[in-house]
């Protein structure tokens, strides 16, 4: 199956290391596949939309748990920025925006 957006809570299935498994699976994707996924980390400690924290965590967007009620608005902004970043890339390969 194809997914465009992945939202991950670091506490997802701690008994089976679910969070680590999902992160590992996304990280091993080939670059063309990875560029087609918008990866969001829900965090109790990171600031919402902190680009540096997102970069260090190898995700596209970080959302603090206290801001989950605003997730729709935050995702709109994050996806718009993501699509702006890859606009020329997507146009060159005739890909639609996420």
GROMACS .gro file of N, CA, C and O in nm:
model
  392
    1UNK      N    1   0.084  -0.119   0.000
    1UNK     CA    2   0.000   0.000   0.000
    1UNK      C    3   0.088   0.125   0.000
    1UNK      O    4   0.198   0.123   0.049
    2UNK      N    5   0.033   0.231  -0.052
    2UNK     CA    6   0.106   0.357  -0.060
    2UNK      C    7   0.052   0.454   0.045
    2UNK      O    8  -0.068   0.470   0.059
    3UNK      N    9   0.142   0.518   0.116
    3UNK     CA   10   0.105   0.619   0.214
    3UNK      C   11   0.170   0.751   0.177
    3UNK      O   12   0.287   0.753   0.140
    4UNK      N   13   0.095   0.860   0.187
    4UNK     CA   14   0.151   0.991   0.161
    4UNK      C   15   0.195   1.061   0.289
    4UNK      O   16   0.290   1.137   0.288
    5UNK      N   17   0.122   1.036   0.397
    5UNK     CA   18   0.149   1.102   0.524
    5UNK      C   19   0.160   0.996   0.633
    5UNK      O   20   0.076   0.907   0.642
    6UNK      N   21   0.265   1.006   0.716
    6UNK     CA   22   0.282   0.917   0.830
    6UNK      C   23   0.291   1.005   0.954
    6UNK      O   24   0.377   1.092   0.963
    7UNK      N   25   0.200   0.982   1.050
    7UNK     CA   26   0.202   1.050   1.179
    7UNK      C   27   0.250   0.948   1.281
    7UNK      O   28   0.190   0.841   1.294
    8UNK      N   29   0.353   0.981   1.355
    8UNK     CA   30   0.411   0.885   1.449
    8UNK      C   31   0.421   0.943   1.589
    8UNK      O   32   0.479   1.049   1.609
    9UNK      N   33   0.364   0.871   1.683
    9UNK     CA   34   0.379   0.901   1.825
    9UNK      C   35   0.495   0.817   1.875
    9UNK      O   36   0.495   0.695   1.856
   10UNK      N   37   0.596   0.877   1.939
   10UNK     CA   38   0.712   0.799   1.985
   10UNK      C   39   0.674   0.689   2.083
   10UNK      O   40   0.749   0.595   2.103
   11UNK      N   41   0.555   0.699   2.144
   11UNK     CA   42   0.510   0.596   2.238
   11UNK      C   43   0.429   0.486   2.170
   11UNK      O   44   0.369   0.403   2.238
   12UNK      N   45   0.429   0.484   2.038
   12UNK     CA   46   0.355   0.381   1.964
   12UNK      C   47   0.413   0.243   1.991
   12UNK      O   48   0.529   0.217   1.964
   13UNK      N   49   0.332   0.155   2.046
   13UNK     CA   50   0.365   0.015   2.072
   13UNK      C   51   0.505  -0.004   2.132
   13UNK      O   52   0.592  -0.068   2.073
   14UNK      N   53   0.527   0.051   2.254
   14UNK     CA   54   0.660   0.041   2.314
   14UNK      C   55   0.705  -0.103   2.341
   14UNK      O   56   0.825  -0.133   2.335
   15UNK      N   57   0.611  -0.192   2.367
   15UNK     CA   58   0.649  -0.331   2.395
   15UNK      C   59   0.718  -0.396   2.275
   15UNK      O   60   0.810  -0.477   2.291
   16UNK      N   61   0.675  -0.362   2.156
   16UNK     CA   62   0.732  -0.420   2.033
   16UNK      C   63   0.824  -0.321   1.961
   16UNK      O   64   0.859  -0.345   1.846
   17UNK      N   65   0.859  -0.212   2.025
   17UNK     CA   66   0.943  -0.107   1.965
   17UNK      C   67   0.884  -0.059   1.833
   17UNK      O   68   0.953  -0.043   1.733
   18UNK      N   69   0.753  -0.035   1.834
   18UNK     CA   70   0.681   0.006   1.714
   18UNK      C   71   0.731   0.134   1.654
   18UNK      O   72   0.746   0.146   1.532
   19UNK      N   73   0.761   0.231   1.738
   19UNK     CA   74   0.811   0.360   1.689
   19UNK      C   75   0.945   0.342   1.618
   19UNK      O   76   0.965   0.394   1.508
   20UNK      N   77   1.035   0.268   1.679
   20UNK     CA   78   1.166   0.244   1.619
   20UNK      C   79   1.152   0.169   1.487
   20UNK      O   80   1.223   0.197   1.389
   21UNK      N   81   1.058   0.074   1.482
   21UNK     CA   82   1.035  -0.002   1.360
   21UNK      C   83   0.987   0.088   1.246
   21UNK      O   84   1.038   0.081   1.134
   22UNK      N   85   0.890   0.176   1.276
   22UNK     CA   86   0.838   0.266   1.173
   22UNK      C   87   0.947   0.360   1.124
   22UNK      O   88   0.964   0.380   1.003
   23UNK      N   89   1.022   0.418   1.216
   23UNK     CA   90   1.131   0.509   1.178
   23UNK      C   91   1.233   0.437   1.091
   23UNK      O   92   1.277   0.489   0.988
   24UNK      N   93   1.269   0.317   1.129
   24UNK     CA   94   1.367   0.240   1.052
   24UNK      C   95   1.313   0.211   0.911
   24UNK      O   96   1.386   0.224   0.812
   25UNK      N   97   1.187   0.173   0.900
   25UNK     CA   98   1.128   0.143   0.770
   25UNK      C   99   1.125   0.266   0.679
   25UNK      O  100   1.153   0.256   0.559
   26UNK      N  101   1.094   0.381   0.735
   26UNK     CA  102   1.092   0.504   0.655
   26UNK      C  103   1.234   0.544   0.616
   26UNK      O  104   1.260   0.585   0.502
   27UNK      N  105   1.329   0.527   0.707
   27UNK     CA  106   1.467   0.567   0.680
   27UNK      C  107   1.536   0.481   0.575
   27UNK      O  108   1.630   0.528   0.510
   28UNK      N  109   1.491   0.358   0.555
   28UNK     CA  110   1.557   0.272   0.456
   28UNK      C  111   1.494   0.284   0.317
   28UNK      O  112   1.541   0.221   0.223
   29UNK      N  113   1.391   0.366   0.305
   29UNK     CA  114   1.332   0.387   0.172
   29UNK      C  115   1.432   0.454   0.079
   29UNK      O  116   1.515   0.535   0.123
   30UNK      N  117   1.422   0.422  -0.047
   30UNK     CA  118   1.506   0.488  -0.147
   30UNK      C  119   1.463   0.635  -0.156
   30UNK      O  120   1.346   0.667  -0.133
   31UNK      N  121   1.555   0.726  -0.186
   31UNK     CA  122   1.521   0.869  -0.189
   31UNK      C  123   1.395   0.905  -0.269
   31UNK      O  124   1.315   0.986  -0.222
   32UNK      N  125   1.374   0.848  -0.388
   32UNK     CA  126   1.250   0.885  -0.460
   32UNK      C  127   1.123   0.846  -0.383
   32UNK      O  128   1.024   0.917  -0.386
   33UNK      N  129   1.128   0.734  -0.312
   33UNK     CA  130   1.013   0.691  -0.233
   33UNK      C  131   0.998   0.779  -0.109
   33UNK      O  132   0.887   0.818  -0.073
   34UNK      N  133   1.109   0.810  -0.044
   34UNK     CA  134   1.105   0.889   0.079
   34UNK      C  135   1.053   1.031   0.052
   34UNK      O  136   0.981   1.088   0.134
   35UNK      N  137   1.088   1.087  -0.064
   35UNK     CA  138   1.041   1.221  -0.098
   35UNK      C  139   0.891   1.227  -0.119
   35UNK      O  140   0.832   1.334  -0.119
   36UNK      N  141   0.827   1.113  -0.137
   36UNK     CA  142   0.683   1.108  -0.158
   36UNK      C  143   0.606   1.080  -0.029
   36UNK      O  144   0.486   1.054  -0.031
   37UNK      N  145   0.676   1.084   0.086
   37UNK     CA  146   0.612   1.064   0.216
   37UNK      C  147   0.636   1.188   0.301
   37UNK      O  148   0.748   1.237   0.310
   38UNK      N  149   0.531   1.236   0.363
   38UNK     CA  150   0.540   1.347   0.457
   38UNK      C  151   0.535   1.284   0.596
   38UNK      O  152   0.432   1.233   0.639
   39UNK      N  153   0.650   1.285   0.665
   39UNK     CA  154   0.667   1.214   0.792
   39UNK      C  155   0.659   1.313   0.907
   39UNK      O  156   0.738   1.407   0.915
   40UNK      N  157   0.562   1.291   0.997
   40UNK     CA  158   0.536   1.381   1.108
   40UNK      C  159   0.561   1.308   1.239
   40UNK      O  160   0.509   1.199   1.261
   41UNK      N  161   0.638   1.369   1.328
   41UNK     CA  162   0.665   1.313   1.460
   41UNK      C  163   0.587   1.393   1.564
   41UNK      O  164   0.600   1.515   1.572
   42UNK      N  165   0.503   1.323   1.641
   42UNK     CA  166   0.432   1.385   1.752
   42UNK      C  167   0.524   1.371   1.873
   42UNK      O  168   0.563   1.260   1.908
   43UNK      N  169   0.559   1.482   1.936
   43UNK     CA  170   0.660   1.479   2.041
   43UNK      C  171   0.614   1.551   2.168
   43UNK      O  172   0.555   1.659   2.159
   44UNK      N  173   0.645   1.496   2.284
   44UNK     CA  174   0.612   1.565   2.408
   44UNK      C  175   0.716   1.671   2.445
   44UNK      O  176   0.692   1.755   2.530
   45UNK      N  177   0.832   1.668   2.378
   45UNK     CA  178   0.940   1.758   2.419
   45UNK      C  179   0.985   1.858   2.314
   45UNK      O  180   1.045   1.959   2.348
   46UNK      N  181   0.960   1.832   2.188
   46UNK     CA  182   1.005   1.922   2.082
   46UNK      C  183   0.899   2.029   2.054
   46UNK      O  184   0.780   2.007   2.076
   47UNK      N  185   0.945   2.144   2.003
   47UNK     CA  186   0.853   2.253   1.968
   47UNK      C  187   0.787   2.225   1.834
   47UNK      O  188   0.851   2.175   1.742
   48UNK      N  189   0.662   2.259   1.824
   48UNK     CA  190   0.587   2.243   1.699
   48UNK      C  191   0.652   2.325   1.588
   48UNK      O  192   0.690   2.439   1.609
   49UNK      N  193   0.667   2.262   1.474
   49UNK     CA  194   0.723   2.322   1.352
   49UNK      C  195   0.868   2.367   1.369
   49UNK      O  196   0.913   2.457   1.299
   50UNK      N  197   0.942   2.301   1.458
   50UNK     CA  198   1.084   2.330   1.477
   50UNK      C  199   1.161   2.257   1.366
   50UNK      O  200   1.179   2.135   1.370
   51UNK      N  201   1.203   2.332   1.266
   51UNK     CA  202   1.270   2.272   1.148
   51UNK      C  203   1.400   2.202   1.186
   51UNK      O  204   1.432   2.097   1.130
   52UNK      N  205   1.473   2.257   1.280
   52UNK     CA  206   1.600   2.196   1.322
   52UNK      C  207   1.574   2.062   1.390
   52UNK      O  208   1.641   1.962   1.359
   53UNK      N  209   1.478   2.056   1.479
   53UNK     CA  210   1.443   1.930   1.547
   53UNK      C  211   1.393   1.828   1.446
   53UNK      O  212   1.425   1.709   1.455
   54UNK      N  213   1.314   1.872   1.348
   54UNK     CA  214   1.264   1.781   1.245
   54UNK      C  215   1.380   1.724   1.164
   54UNK      O  216   1.386   1.603   1.139
   55UNK      N  217   1.474   1.810   1.127
   55UNK     CA  218   1.591   1.766   1.051
   55UNK      C  219   1.671   1.662   1.130
   55UNK      O  220   1.707   1.556   1.077
   56UNK      N  221   1.696   1.691   1.257
   56UNK     CA  222   1.774   1.599   1.340
   56UNK      C  223   1.701   1.466   1.364
   56UNK      O  224   1.765   1.364   1.384
   57UNK      N  225   1.569   1.469   1.358
   57UNK     CA  226   1.489   1.348   1.380
   57UNK      C  227   1.457   1.276   1.248
   57UNK      O  228   1.388   1.174   1.248
   58UNK      N  229   1.505   1.332   1.137
   58UNK     CA  230   1.483   1.275   1.003
   58UNK      C  231   1.334   1.266   0.970
   58UNK      O  232   1.287   1.165   0.916
   59UNK      N  233   1.260   1.370   1.006
   59UNK     CA  234   1.118   1.380   0.973
   59UNK      C  235   1.095   1.512   0.903
   59UNK      O  236   1.182   1.599   0.900
   60UNK      N  237   0.975   1.529   0.846
   60UNK     CA  238   0.944   1.654   0.777
   60UNK      C  239   0.884   1.758   0.868
   60UNK      O  240   0.893   1.878   0.841
   61UNK      N  241   0.821   1.714   0.977
   61UNK     CA  242   0.751   1.807   1.065
   61UNK      C  243   0.746   1.749   1.205
   61UNK      O  244   0.727   1.628   1.222
   62UNK      N  245   0.761   1.836   1.304
   62UNK     CA  246   0.745   1.798   1.444
   62UNK      C  247   0.625   1.873   1.499
   62UNK      O  248   0.608   1.992   1.473
   63UNK      N  249   0.539   1.799   1.572
   63UNK     CA  250   0.424   1.860   1.637
   63UNK      C  251   0.428   1.822   1.784
   63UNK      O  252   0.433   1.703   1.818
   64UNK      N  253   0.427   1.921   1.871
   64UNK     CA  254   0.424   1.896   2.014
   64UNK      C  255   0.285   1.845   2.052
   64UNK      O  256   0.184   1.892   1.998
   65UNK      N  257   0.279   1.753   2.148
   65UNK     CA  258   0.151   1.694   2.187
   65UNK      C  259   0.051   1.799   2.237
   65UNK      O  260  -0.070   1.780   2.223
   66UNK      N  261   0.100   1.909   2.290
   66UNK     CA  262   0.009   2.013   2.338
   66UNK      C  263  -0.060   2.086   2.224
   66UNK      O  264  -0.158   2.156   2.247
   67UNK      N  265  -0.010   2.070   2.102
   67UNK     CA  266  -0.067   2.137   1.985
   67UNK      C  267  -0.148   2.044   1.895
   67UNK      O  268  -0.187   2.082   1.785
   68UNK      N  269  -0.177   1.923   1.941
   68UNK     CA  270  -0.247   1.826   1.858
   68UNK      C  271  -0.386   1.876   1.817
   68UNK      O  272  -0.433   1.846   1.708
   69UNK      N  273  -0.449   1.955   1.900
   69UNK     CA  274  -0.581   2.009   1.864
   69UNK      C  275  -0.573   2.099   1.741
   69UNK      O  276  -0.671   2.115   1.669
   70UNK      N  277  -0.457   2.155   1.714
   70UNK     CA  278  -0.434   2.241   1.597
   70UNK      C  279  -0.369   2.165   1.482
   70UNK      O  280  -0.318   2.225   1.388
   71UNK      N  281  -0.370   2.032   1.490
   71UNK     CA  282  -0.299   1.949   1.393
   71UNK      C  283  -0.341   1.978   1.249
   71UNK      O  284  -0.256   1.985   1.161
   72UNK      N  285  -0.468   1.997   1.226
   72UNK     CA  286  -0.516   2.024   1.090
   72UNK      C  287  -0.449   2.148   1.032
   72UNK      O  288  -0.397   2.144   0.919
   73UNK      N  289  -0.447   2.256   1.106
   73UNK     CA  290  -0.385   2.381   1.059
   73UNK      C  291  -0.234   2.364   1.043
   73UNK      O  292  -0.176   2.408   0.944
   74UNK      N  293  -0.171   2.299   1.138
   74UNK     CA  294  -0.026   2.277   1.133
   74UNK      C  295   0.011   2.191   1.012
   74UNK      O  296   0.108   2.220   0.941
   75UNK      N  297  -0.068   2.088   0.986
   75UNK     CA  298  -0.042   2.001   0.871
   75UNK      C  299  -0.061   2.077   0.740
   75UNK      O  300   0.016   2.057   0.646
   76UNK      N  301  -0.160   2.165   0.732
   76UNK     CA  302  -0.179   2.245   0.611
   76UNK      C  303  -0.054   2.328   0.582
   76UNK      O  304  -0.007   2.331   0.468
   77UNK      N  305  -0.002   2.394   0.683
   77UNK     CA  306   0.118   2.478   0.666
   77UNK      C  307   0.237   2.390   0.630
   77UNK      O  308   0.312   2.420   0.536
   78UNK      N  309   0.256   2.280   0.703
   78UNK     CA  310   0.370   2.192   0.679
   78UNK      C  311   0.367   2.130   0.539
   78UNK      O  312   0.469   2.126   0.470
   79UNK      N  313   0.250   2.084   0.497
   79UNK     CA  314   0.239   2.026   0.363
   79UNK      C  315   0.258   2.130   0.254
   79UNK      O  316   0.318   2.101   0.149
   80UNK      N  317   0.209   2.251   0.277
   80UNK     CA  318   0.229   2.358   0.179
   80UNK      C  319   0.379   2.386   0.162
   80UNK      O  320   0.429   2.397   0.050
   81UNK      N  321   0.453   2.394   0.273
   81UNK     CA  322   0.597   2.419   0.266
   81UNK      C  323   0.669   2.301   0.199
   81UNK      O  324   0.761   2.321   0.119
   82UNK      N  325   0.627   2.179   0.229
   82UNK     CA  326   0.686   2.059   0.169
   82UNK      C  327   0.665   2.060   0.018
   82UNK      O  328   0.758   2.036  -0.059
   83UNK      N  329   0.542   2.090  -0.024
   83UNK     CA  330   0.512   2.093  -0.167
   83UNK      C  331   0.583   2.207  -0.238
   83UNK      O  332   0.625   2.192  -0.353
   84UNK      N  333   0.601   2.320  -0.171
   84UNK     CA  334   0.678   2.430  -0.229
   84UNK      C  335   0.823   2.388  -0.249
   84UNK      O  336   0.884   2.420  -0.351
   85UNK      N  337   0.879   2.318  -0.152
   85UNK     CA  338   1.017   2.273  -0.160
   85UNK      C  339   1.038   2.179  -0.280
   85UNK      O  340   1.138   2.190  -0.351
   86UNK      N  341   0.942   2.090  -0.303
   86UNK     CA  342   0.957   1.991  -0.409
   86UNK      C  343   0.881   2.027  -0.537
   86UNK      O  344   0.865   1.942  -0.625
   87UNK      N  345   0.837   2.150  -0.551
   87UNK     CA  346   0.758   2.190  -0.668
   87UNK      C  347   0.830   2.160  -0.799
   87UNK      O  348   0.776   2.095  -0.888
   88UNK      N  349   0.953   2.206  -0.815
   88UNK     CA  350   1.027   2.185  -0.940
   88UNK      C  351   1.059   2.037  -0.961
   88UNK      O  352   1.053   1.987  -1.073
   89UNK      N  353   1.094   1.969  -0.853
   89UNK     CA  354   1.123   1.826  -0.862
   89UNK      C  355   0.999   1.751  -0.913
   89UNK      O  356   1.008   1.670  -1.005
   90UNK      N  357   0.884   1.779  -0.852
   90UNK     CA  358   0.760   1.713  -0.893
   90UNK      C  359   0.724   1.747  -1.036
   90UNK      O  360   0.680   1.659  -1.112
   91UNK      N  361   0.744   1.872  -1.075
   91UNK     CA  362   0.712   1.912  -1.213
   91UNK      C  363   0.803   1.839  -1.312
   91UNK      O  364   0.757   1.794  -1.417
   92UNK      N  365   0.930   1.826  -1.279
   92UNK     CA  366   1.025   1.760  -1.369
   92UNK      C  367   0.989   1.613  -1.391
   92UNK      O  368   1.012   1.559  -1.499
   93UNK      N  369   0.931   1.550  -1.291
   93UNK     CA  370   0.896   1.407  -1.302
   93UNK      C  371   0.746   1.385  -1.319
   93UNK      O  372   0.698   1.272  -1.305
   94UNK      N  373   0.672   1.492  -1.346
   94UNK     CA  374   0.527   1.485  -1.366
   94UNK      C  375   0.454   1.420  -1.249
   94UNK      O  376   0.366   1.336  -1.267
   95UNK      N  377   0.496   1.457  -1.128
   95UNK     CA  378   0.435   1.403  -1.006
   95UNK      C  379   0.338   1.507  -0.949
   95UNK      O  380   0.362   1.627  -0.959
   96UNK      N  381   0.233   1.460  -0.887
   96UNK     CA  382   0.140   1.552  -0.821
   96UNK      C  383   0.192   1.584  -0.681
   96UNK      O  384   0.265   1.505  -0.621
   97UNK      N  385   0.152   1.698  -0.631
   97UNK     CA  386   0.189   1.737  -0.495
   97UNK      C  387   0.115   1.647  -0.397
   97UNK      O  388   0.012   1.588  -0.430
   98UNK      N  389   0.167   1.638  -0.277
   98UNK     CA  390   0.099   1.559  -0.173
   98UNK      C  391  -0.018   1.637  -0.117
   98UNK      O  392  -0.026   1.753  -0.120
   0.00000   0.00000   0.00000
